[in-house]
Amino acid sequence: DQQVKQNSPSLSVQEGRISILNCDYTNSMFDYFLWYKKYPAEGPTFLISISSIKDKNEDGRFTVFLNKSAKHLSLHIVPSQPGDSAVYFCAASDSGTYKYIFGTGTRLKVLA
Amino acid sequence: GAGVSQSPSNKVTEKGKDVELRCDPISGHTALYWYRQRLGQGLEFLIYFQGNSAPDKSGLPSDRFSAERTGESVSTLTIQRTQQEDSAVYLCASSVRGGTNEKLFFGSGTQLSVL
């Protein structure tokens, strides 16, 4: 049972436009969410996180939105840059545990 | 070192052989995780170590898989009698305490290919 789902395996966006990456989860106990970026032959690197007490968190060009009722989160990148081309993973955990459940990833390609 | 270090970066082995993968976490990080990423799939939790507590082995796929950690430092993931379905990137991560609301720092992974 896939508790964290990223239904779009890939996404292409023109440079300068907005990239929107989506993530859905099924476990209502999840209350902490993270986004990671992964380049080929490198480990995932932390991008941004959000706690369930918020519905939005912003860091520079990156904003994460959380819709608890829909069990949905999204990552917005504005403006998109060619260097943003990577695989993006969302991950979730619930308070009191240490186990992070990851989605299958979305490959973003930003076209110059 | 400054980051999580894994070795080897690549390992090719024959079916039936044993392999050992190593992880050096960030100094001072008490929590250590192993994840696996098969081709086209997400990160799959394998095992978690926190300080001197008993590890959470709930993600290990079979008894051919085992892992050890020496204190709060190096960890070794061992796969015995490797099978072709073990081919994957094995990722190690560490965090400060392994508690909630903590981010994980990942190594570059070991690409394991079982022929």
Tab-separated table of C-alpha atoms in Angstrom:
chain	number	residue	atom	x	y	z
A	1	ASP	CA	0.000	0.000	0.000
A	2	GLN	CA	1.576	3.223	-1.172
A	3	GLN	CA	0.927	5.740	1.597
A	4	VAL	CA	2.592	8.609	-0.242
A	5	LYS	CA	1.883	8.992	-3.939
A	6	GLN	CA	3.343	11.161	-6.641
A	7	ASN	CA	1.144	10.393	-9.605
A	8	SER	CA	3.124	12.352	-12.184
A	9	PRO	CA	6.365	10.561	-13.004
A	10	SER	CA	7.594	13.483	-15.083
A	11	LEU	CA	6.978	17.143	-15.783
A	12	SER	CA	8.434	19.582	-18.326
A	13	VAL	CA	8.287	23.330	-17.803
A	14	GLN	CA	9.676	26.275	-19.678
A	15	GLU	CA	12.370	28.324	-17.933
A	16	GLY	CA	10.882	31.246	-16.033
A	17	ARG	CA	7.456	29.620	-15.659
A	18	ILE	CA	5.989	27.983	-12.576
A	19	SER	CA	6.594	24.306	-11.778
A	20	ILE	CA	3.956	22.573	-9.671
A	21	LEU	CA	4.722	19.159	-8.249
A	22	ASN	CA	1.981	17.255	-6.476
A	23	CYS	CA	1.893	14.678	-3.716
A	24	ASP	CA	-1.007	12.806	-2.117
A	25	TYR	CA	-1.024	10.783	1.069
A	26	THR	CA	-3.455	8.373	2.648
A	27	ASN	CA	-2.418	8.262	6.311
A	28	SER	CA	-4.267	10.965	8.267
A	29	MET	CA	-1.718	10.608	11.081
A	30	PHE	CA	0.997	12.188	8.936
A	31	ASP	CA	1.774	15.648	10.263
A	32	TYR	CA	5.192	16.513	8.910
A	33	PHE	CA	6.107	16.672	5.251
A	34	LEU	CA	9.322	17.246	3.380
A	35	TRP	CA	10.444	17.721	-0.190
A	36	TYR	CA	13.773	16.422	-1.405
A	37	LYS	CA	15.575	17.020	-4.668
A	38	LYS	CA	17.796	14.408	-6.247
A	39	TYR	CA	20.339	14.808	-9.028
A	40	PRO	CA	21.711	11.727	-10.832
A	41	ALA	CA	24.399	9.856	-8.902
A	42	GLU	CA	23.822	11.998	-5.825
A	43	GLY	CA	21.826	11.462	-2.671
A	44	PRO	CA	18.575	13.338	-2.108
A	45	THR	CA	19.020	16.804	-0.609
A	46	PHE	CA	16.513	18.516	1.624
A	47	LEU	CA	14.553	21.313	-0.003
A	48	ILE	CA	11.687	22.463	2.202
A	49	SER	CA	9.363	21.129	4.886
A	50	ILE	CA	5.972	21.887	6.357
A	51	SER	CA	4.239	20.967	9.582
A	52	SER	CA	0.530	20.200	9.628
A	53	ILE	CA	-0.142	23.261	11.785
A	54	LYS	CA	0.588	25.355	8.699
A	55	ASP	CA	-0.871	25.365	5.229
A	56	LYS	CA	1.984	27.156	3.514
A	57	ASN	CA	5.731	27.475	3.875
A	58	GLU	CA	7.939	29.576	1.661
A	59	ASP	CA	11.674	29.634	1.076
A	60	GLY	CA	12.877	31.804	-1.780
A	61	ARG	CA	11.589	30.404	-5.056
A	62	PHE	CA	10.112	27.350	-3.332
A	63	THR	CA	6.704	27.220	-1.666
A	64	VAL	CA	4.984	24.180	-0.247
A	65	PHE	CA	1.209	24.129	0.207
A	66	LEU	CA	-0.590	21.657	2.424
A	67	ASN	CA	-4.290	20.801	2.155
A	68	LYS	CA	-5.000	18.511	5.093
A	69	SER	CA	-8.621	17.857	4.243
A	70	ALA	CA	-7.613	16.656	0.784
A	71	LYS	CA	-4.465	14.950	2.074
A	72	HIS	CA	-2.557	16.746	-0.628
A	73	LEU	CA	0.573	18.823	-0.785
A	74	SER	CA	2.250	20.612	-3.613
A	75	LEU	CA	5.599	22.219	-4.285
A	76	HIS	CA	5.693	25.386	-6.364
A	77	ILE	CA	8.905	26.611	-7.951
A	78	VAL	CA	8.778	30.153	-9.293
A	79	PRO	CA	10.519	31.047	-11.504
A	80	SER	CA	11.785	27.678	-12.703
A	81	GLN	CA	15.442	27.473	-13.723
A	82	PRO	CA	17.316	24.842	-15.758
A	83	GLY	CA	19.289	23.953	-12.601
A	84	ASP	CA	16.030	22.861	-10.993
A	85	SER	CA	15.919	19.879	-13.346
A	86	ALA	CA	16.030	16.882	-11.006
A	87	VAL	CA	13.839	14.231	-9.419
A	88	TYR	CA	11.680	15.561	-6.579
A	89	PHE	CA	10.494	13.328	-3.764
A	90	CYS	CA	7.904	14.140	-1.159
A	91	ALA	CA	8.071	12.402	2.216
A	92	ALA	CA	5.797	12.218	5.230
A	93	SER	CA	5.960	11.154	8.853
A	94	ASP	CA	3.770	11.311	11.949
A	95	SER	CA	4.673	12.669	15.365
A	96	GLY	CA	6.359	10.212	17.643
A	97	THR	CA	7.848	8.187	14.827
A	98	TYR	CA	11.064	8.533	12.966
A	99	LYS	CA	10.054	6.664	9.866
A	100	TYR	CA	9.754	8.786	6.759
A	101	ILE	CA	7.629	7.422	3.933
A	102	PHE	CA	8.718	8.595	0.506
A	103	GLY	CA	6.827	8.923	-2.738
A	104	THR	CA	8.080	7.522	-6.041
A	105	GLY	CA	9.344	10.879	-7.266
A	106	THR	CA	8.616	13.263	-10.125
A	107	ARG	CA	11.273	14.035	-12.692
A	108	LEU	CA	11.234	17.748	-13.472
A	109	LYS	CA	12.802	19.057	-16.638
A	110	VAL	CA	13.123	22.813	-17.027
A	111	LEU	CA	13.635	23.761	-20.639
A	112	ALA	CA	15.897	26.694	-21.464
B	1	GLY	CA	33.595	14.540	7.133
B	2	ALA	CA	31.040	17.206	6.408
B	3	GLY	CA	28.425	14.894	4.955
B	4	VAL	CA	27.222	11.308	4.969
B	5	SER	CA	29.756	9.103	3.249
B	6	GLN	CA	28.954	5.768	1.624
B	7	SER	CA	31.226	3.153	0.112
B	8	PRO	CA	31.600	1.686	-2.359
B	9	SER	CA	29.790	4.004	-4.744
B	10	ASN	CA	29.288	1.110	-7.143
B	11	LYS	CA	29.283	-2.624	-6.575
B	12	VAL	CA	28.822	-5.340	-9.174
B	13	THR	CA	28.470	-8.848	-7.845
B	14	GLU	CA	27.396	-12.266	-8.963
B	15	LYS	CA	24.166	-13.836	-7.828
B	16	GLY	CA	24.705	-15.812	-4.636
B	17	LYS	CA	27.631	-13.760	-3.332
B	18	ASP	CA	27.554	-11.710	-0.136
B	19	VAL	CA	28.049	-7.929	-0.185
B	20	GLU	CA	28.800	-5.370	2.480
B	21	LEU	CA	27.877	-1.705	2.166
B	22	ARG	CA	29.276	0.944	4.462
B	23	CYS	CA	27.919	4.221	5.777
B	24	ASP	CA	29.684	6.954	7.741
B	25	PRO	CA	27.065	9.345	9.142
B	26	ILE	CA	27.585	12.995	9.956
B	27	SER	CA	29.561	13.325	13.163
B	28	GLY	CA	27.258	13.872	16.134
B	29	HIS	CA	24.179	12.465	14.417
B	30	THR	CA	22.679	9.778	16.612
B	31	ALA	CA	20.088	8.516	14.136
B	32	LEU	CA	20.962	6.506	11.038
B	33	TYR	CA	18.673	5.144	8.333
B	34	TRP	CA	19.087	2.796	5.395
B	35	TYR	CA	16.793	3.146	2.397
B	36	ARG	CA	16.687	1.348	-0.931
B	37	GLN	CA	15.644	2.719	-4.301
B	38	ARG	CA	14.897	0.249	-7.017
B	39	LEU	CA	14.751	1.437	-10.596
B	40	GLY	CA	11.680	3.590	-11.177
B	41	GLN	CA	10.515	3.326	-7.599
B	42	GLY	CA	10.530	5.467	-4.488
B	43	LEU	CA	12.749	5.234	-1.457
B	44	GLU	CA	11.966	2.126	0.542
B	45	PHE	CA	12.745	2.155	4.273
B	46	LEU	CA	14.987	-0.708	5.406
B	47	ILE	CA	16.302	-0.121	8.929
B	48	TYR	CA	16.751	2.592	11.556
B	49	PHE	CA	19.318	3.002	14.342
B	50	GLN	CA	19.023	5.466	17.229
B	51	GLY	CA	21.796	5.651	19.761
B	52	ASN	CA	22.005	2.499	21.821
B	53	SER	CA	18.361	1.540	21.322
B	54	ALA	CA	17.396	-1.646	19.539
B	55	PRO	CA	17.212	-0.946	15.799
B	56	ASP	CA	13.944	-0.931	13.896
B	57	LYS	CA	14.446	-3.683	11.337
B	58	SER	CA	10.856	-3.704	10.125
B	59	GLY	CA	11.778	-2.712	6.571
B	60	LEU	CA	14.332	-5.417	5.879
B	61	PRO	CA	12.879	-7.467	2.994
B	62	SER	CA	14.274	-10.853	4.032
B	63	ASP	CA	16.587	-12.555	6.495
B	64	ARG	CA	19.352	-12.260	3.907
B	65	PHE	CA	19.577	-8.598	4.896
B	66	SER	CA	21.214	-7.455	8.113
B	67	ALA	CA	22.785	-4.276	9.412
B	68	GLU	CA	24.974	-3.251	12.272
B	69	ARG	CA	26.057	0.019	13.736
B	70	THR	CA	29.029	0.634	15.987
B	71	GLY	CA	27.939	3.071	18.671
B	72	GLU	CA	26.899	6.263	16.965
B	73	SER	CA	29.230	5.958	14.029
B	74	VAL	CA	29.750	3.612	11.119
B	75	SER	CA	27.012	1.298	9.893
B	76	THR	CA	27.311	-1.737	7.652
B	77	LEU	CA	24.480	-3.221	5.610
B	78	THR	CA	25.116	-6.839	4.630
B	79	ILE	CA	23.238	-8.755	1.964
B	80	GLN	CA	23.866	-12.483	1.902
B	81	ARG	CA	23.354	-14.717	-1.112
B	82	THR	CA	22.463	-11.772	-3.326
B	83	GLN	CA	19.642	-12.088	-5.828
B	84	GLN	CA	18.989	-10.082	-8.979
B	85	GLU	CA	16.035	-8.339	-7.324
B	86	ASP	CA	18.488	-6.879	-4.782
B	87	SER	CA	19.851	-4.623	-7.526
B	88	ALA	CA	19.146	-1.074	-6.416
B	89	VAL	CA	20.690	2.082	-5.031
B	90	TYR	CA	21.184	1.732	-1.294
B	91	LEU	CA	21.012	5.071	0.481
B	92	CYS	CA	22.117	5.883	3.974
B	93	ALA	CA	20.888	8.944	5.872
B	94	SER	CA	21.511	10.423	9.276
B	95	SER	CA	19.794	12.985	11.446
B	96	VAL	CA	20.631	14.680	14.705
B	97	ARG	CA	18.288	12.810	17.014
B	98	GLY	CA	15.897	10.853	14.819
B	99	GLY	CA	12.962	12.658	16.317
B	100	THR	CA	9.990	14.266	14.700
B	101	ASN	CA	10.349	17.300	12.498
B	102	GLU	CA	13.903	16.475	11.623
B	103	LYS	CA	15.367	16.413	8.181
B	104	LEU	CA	17.477	13.572	6.935
B	105	PHE	CA	20.876	14.060	5.357
B	106	PHE	CA	21.576	11.482	2.677
B	107	GLY	CA	24.760	10.029	1.301
B	108	SER	CA	25.286	9.547	-2.440
B	109	GLY	CA	24.340	5.915	-2.224
B	110	THR	CA	25.794	2.602	-3.352
B	111	GLN	CA	24.618	1.348	-6.732
B	112	LEU	CA	24.413	-2.426	-6.377
B	113	SER	CA	24.153	-4.548	-9.494
B	114	VAL	CA	23.620	-8.284	-9.117
B	115	LEU	CA	24.366	-10.213	-12.292
